mmCIF file with all atom_site columns, C-alpha atoms in Angstrom:
data_model
loop_
_atom_site.group_PDB
_atom_site.id
_atom_site.type_symbol
_atom_site.label_atom_id
_atom_site.label_alt_id
_atom_site.label_comp_id
_atom_site.label_asym_id
_atom_site.label_entity_id
_atom_site.label_seq_id
_atom_site.pdbx_PDB_ins_code
_atom_site.Cartn_x
_atom_site.Cartn_y
_atom_site.Cartn_z
_atom_site.occupancy
_atom_site.B_iso_or_equiv
_atom_site.pdbx_formal_charge
_atom_site.auth_seq_id
_atom_site.auth_comp_id
_atom_site.auth_asym_id
_atom_site.auth_atom_id
_atom_site.pdbx_PDB_model_num
ATOM 1  C CA . MET A 1 1  ? -27.506 77.247  142.465 1.00 0.00 ? 653 MET A CA 1
ATOM 2  C CA . GLY A 1 2  ? -25.670 76.228  145.580 1.00 0.00 ? 654 GLY A CA 1
ATOM 3  C CA . SER A 1 3  ? -23.043 78.253  147.316 1.00 0.00 ? 655 SER A CA 1
ATOM 4  C CA . SER A 1 4  ? -19.755 78.663  145.527 1.00 0.00 ? 656 SER A CA 1
ATOM 5  C CA . MET A 1 5  ? -16.219 79.431  146.588 1.00 0.00 ? 657 MET A CA 1
ATOM 6  C CA . ASP A 1 6  ? -13.773 81.590  144.656 1.00 0.00 ? 658 ASP A CA 1
ATOM 7  C CA . PHE A 1 7  ? -10.402 79.847  144.733 1.00 0.00 ? 659 PHE A CA 1
ATOM 8  C CA . LEU A 1 8  ? -8.628  83.157  144.099 1.00 0.00 ? 660 LEU A CA 1
ATOM 9  C CA . ASN A 1 9  ? -9.582  84.146  147.642 1.00 0.00 ? 661 ASN A CA 1
ATOM 10 C CA . TRP A 1 10 ? -8.194  80.940  149.126 1.00 0.00 ? 662 TRP A CA 1
ATOM 11 C CA . LEU A 1 11 ? -5.043  80.192  147.143 1.00 0.00 ? 663 LEU A CA 1
ATOM 12 C CA . ASP A 1 12 ? -1.751  81.992  147.125 1.00 0.00 ? 664 ASP A CA 1
ATOM 13 C CA . PRO A 1 13 ? -1.558  84.335  144.096 1.00 0.00 ? 665 PRO A CA 1
ATOM 14 C CA . ASP A 1 14 ? 1.431   82.386  142.730 1.00 0.00 ? 666 ASP A CA 1
ATOM 15 C CA . MET A 1 15 ? -0.582  79.162  142.764 1.00 0.00 ? 667 MET A CA 1
ATOM 16 C CA . SER A 1 16 ? -3.517  80.873  141.037 1.00 0.00 ? 668 SER A CA 1
ATOM 17 C CA . ILE A 1 17 ? -1.157  82.155  138.339 1.00 0.00 ? 669 ILE A CA 1
ATOM 18 C CA . LYS A 1 18 ? 0.205   78.628  137.831 1.00 0.00 ? 670 LYS A CA 1
ATOM 19 C CA . ILE A 1 19 ? -3.327  77.304  137.429 1.00 0.00 ? 671 ILE A CA 1
ATOM 20 C CA . PHE A 1 20 ? -4.313  79.983  134.927 1.00 0.00 ? 672 PHE A CA 1
ATOM 21 C CA . MET A 1 21 ? -1.071  79.547  132.993 1.00 0.00 ? 673 MET A CA 1
ATOM 22 C CA . CYS A 1 22 ? -2.027  75.915  132.330 1.00 0.00 ? 674 CYS A CA 1
ATOM 23 C CA . LEU A 1 23 ? -4.432  77.335  129.779 1.00 0.00 ? 675 LEU A CA 1
ATOM 24 C CA . ASP A 1 24 ? -3.032  77.199  126.276 1.00 0.00 ? 676 ASP A CA 1
ATOM 25 C CA . ASP A 1 25 ? -5.749  78.957  124.310 1.00 0.00 ? 677 ASP A CA 1
ATOM 26 C CA . PRO A 1 26 ? -6.236  82.737  124.469 1.00 0.00 ? 678 PRO A CA 1
ATOM 27 C CA . ALA A 1 27 ? -9.994  82.187  124.206 1.00 0.00 ? 679 ALA A CA 1
ATOM 28 C CA . ASP A 1 28 ? -9.871  80.286  127.498 1.00 0.00 ? 680 ASP A CA 1
ATOM 29 C CA . LEU A 1 29 ? -8.128  83.214  129.170 1.00 0.00 ? 681 LEU A CA 1
ATOM 30 C CA . VAL A 1 30 ? -10.837 85.537  127.842 1.00 0.00 ? 682 VAL A CA 1
ATOM 31 C CA . ARG A 1 31 ? -13.477 83.223  129.285 1.00 0.00 ? 683 ARG A CA 1
ATOM 32 C CA . VAL A 1 32 ? -11.660 83.172  132.626 1.00 0.00 ? 684 VAL A CA 1
ATOM 33 C CA . SER A 1 33 ? -11.647 86.966  132.758 1.00 0.00 ? 685 SER A CA 1
ATOM 34 C CA . SER A 1 34 ? -15.375 87.071  132.117 1.00 0.00 ? 686 SER A CA 1
ATOM 35 C CA . VAL A 1 35 ? -16.191 84.909  135.164 1.00 0.00 ? 687 VAL A CA 1
ATOM 36 C CA . SER A 1 36 ? -16.128 87.801  137.619 1.00 0.00 ? 688 SER A CA 1
ATOM 37 C CA . ARG A 1 37 ? -14.629 91.223  138.193 1.00 0.00 ? 689 ARG A CA 1
ATOM 38 C CA . SER A 1 38 ? -12.063 89.816  140.603 1.00 0.00 ? 690 SER A CA 1
ATOM 39 C CA . TRP A 1 39 ? -10.909 87.218  138.051 1.00 0.00 ? 691 TRP A CA 1
ATOM 40 C CA . ARG A 1 40 ? -10.732 89.875  135.328 1.00 0.00 ? 692 ARG A CA 1
ATOM 41 C CA . ARG A 1 41 ? -8.697  92.135  137.602 1.00 0.00 ? 693 ARG A CA 1
ATOM 42 C CA . PHE A 1 42 ? -6.410  89.219  138.511 1.00 0.00 ? 694 PHE A CA 1
ATOM 43 C CA . VAL A 1 43 ? -5.767  88.378  134.835 1.00 0.00 ? 695 VAL A CA 1
ATOM 44 C CA . ILE A 1 44 ? -4.977  92.014  133.981 1.00 0.00 ? 696 ILE A CA 1
ATOM 45 C CA . VAL A 1 45 ? -2.905  92.892  137.050 1.00 0.00 ? 697 VAL A CA 1
ATOM 46 C CA . ASN A 1 46 ? -0.725  89.788  136.701 1.00 0.00 ? 698 ASN A CA 1
ATOM 47 C CA . GLY A 1 47 ? -0.217  90.227  132.963 1.00 0.00 ? 699 GLY A CA 1
ATOM 48 C CA . LEU A 1 48 ? -1.490  86.760  132.123 1.00 0.00 ? 700 LEU A CA 1
ATOM 49 C CA . CYS A 1 49 ? -2.406  87.748  128.556 1.00 0.00 ? 701 CYS A CA 1
ATOM 50 C CA . LYS A 1 50 ? 1.131   88.969  127.949 1.00 0.00 ? 702 LYS A CA 1
ATOM 51 C CA . GLN A 1 51 ? 2.608   85.825  129.505 1.00 0.00 ? 703 GLN A CA 1
ATOM 52 C CA . LEU A 1 52 ? 0.421   83.600  127.337 1.00 0.00 ? 704 LEU A CA 1
ATOM 53 C CA . CYS A 1 53 ? 1.337   85.561  124.196 1.00 0.00 ? 705 CYS A CA 1
ATOM 54 C CA . LEU A 1 54 ? 5.037   85.302  124.993 1.00 0.00 ? 706 LEU A CA 1
ATOM 55 C CA . ARG A 1 55 ? 4.709   81.575  125.632 1.00 0.00 ? 707 ARG A CA 1
ATOM 56 C CA . MET A 1 56 ? 2.847   81.041  122.352 1.00 0.00 ? 708 MET A CA 1
ATOM 57 C CA . PHE A 1 57 ? 5.063   83.393  120.325 1.00 0.00 ? 709 PHE A CA 1
ATOM 58 C CA . PRO A 1 58 ? 8.518   83.593  121.952 1.00 0.00 ? 710 PRO A CA 1
ATOM 59 C CA . GLN A 1 59 ? 9.822   85.760  119.118 1.00 0.00 ? 711 GLN A CA 1
ATOM 60 C CA . LEU A 1 60 ? 7.724   88.611  120.538 1.00 0.00 ? 712 LEU A CA 1
ATOM 61 C CA . SER A 1 61 ? 10.002  88.824  123.565 1.00 0.00 ? 713 SER A CA 1
ATOM 62 C CA . ARG A 1 62 ? 12.438  90.775  121.399 1.00 0.00 ? 714 ARG A CA 1
ATOM 63 C CA . VAL A 1 63 ? 9.956   93.602  121.004 1.00 0.00 ? 715 VAL A CA 1
ATOM 64 C CA . ALA A 1 64 ? 10.887  96.096  123.713 1.00 0.00 ? 716 ALA A CA 1
ATOM 65 C CA . SER A 1 65 ? 7.566   97.909  123.914 1.00 0.00 ? 717 SER A CA 1
ATOM 66 C CA . LEU A 1 66 ? 5.309   94.863  123.968 1.00 0.00 ? 718 LEU A CA 1
ATOM 67 C CA . LEU A 1 67 ? 2.126   95.669  125.857 1.00 0.00 ? 719 LEU A CA 1
ATOM 68 C CA . ASN A 1 68 ? 3.710   98.320  128.056 1.00 0.00 ? 720 ASN A CA 1
ATOM 69 C CA . CYS A 1 69 ? 1.639   101.268 129.164 1.00 0.00 ? 721 CYS A CA 1
ATOM 70 C CA . THR A 1 70 ? 4.161   104.052 129.090 1.00 0.00 ? 722 THR A CA 1
ATOM 71 C CA . SER A 1 71 ? 2.103   107.190 129.217 1.00 0.00 ? 723 SER A CA 1
ATOM 72 C CA . THR A 1 72 ? 0.309   108.464 132.285 1.00 0.00 ? 724 THR A CA 1
ATOM 73 C CA . LYS A 1 73 ? -2.889  108.794 130.288 1.00 0.00 ? 725 LYS A CA 1
ATOM 74 C CA . GLN A 1 74 ? -2.818  105.083 129.379 1.00 0.00 ? 726 GLN A CA 1
ATOM 75 C CA . ARG A 1 75 ? -2.179  104.080 132.990 1.00 0.00 ? 727 ARG A CA 1
ATOM 76 C CA . ASN A 1 76 ? -5.100  106.192 134.169 1.00 0.00 ? 728 ASN A CA 1
ATOM 77 C CA . LEU A 1 77 ? -7.362  104.564 131.577 1.00 0.00 ? 729 LEU A CA 1
ATOM 78 C CA . TRP A 1 78 ? -6.330  101.118 132.853 1.00 0.00 ? 730 TRP A CA 1
ATOM 79 C CA . LYS A 1 79 ? -7.075  102.183 136.437 1.00 0.00 ? 731 LYS A CA 1
ATOM 80 C CA . LEU A 1 80 ? -10.517 103.440 135.425 1.00 0.00 ? 732 LEU A CA 1
ATOM 81 C CA . ASP A 1 81 ? -11.188 100.231 133.521 1.00 0.00 ? 733 ASP A CA 1
ATOM 82 C CA . LEU A 1 82 ? -10.167 98.079  136.495 1.00 0.00 ? 734 LEU A CA 1
ATOM 83 C CA . ALA A 1 83 ? -12.388 100.075 138.838 1.00 0.00 ? 735 ALA A CA 1
ATOM 84 C CA . THR A 1 84 ? -15.522 99.071  136.911 1.00 0.00 ? 736 THR A CA 1
#
């Protein structure tokens, strides 16, 4: 394969989020996060899964604890997961 360029390194994070949020199928977001570690990290850190869920199911916005990591143990597990 020829050389490739990761647009996440070249675009402003807000523009990258706008591009990813054009996806309307959760399976596409899963595929995006499997492209590379940096893309996976970007999807997780920016909460794109949560944003997509809220866009698809607006009634979930009423749930106060939706996808929030509240305990220190959970946060540490996320940090370990992102480091790999």
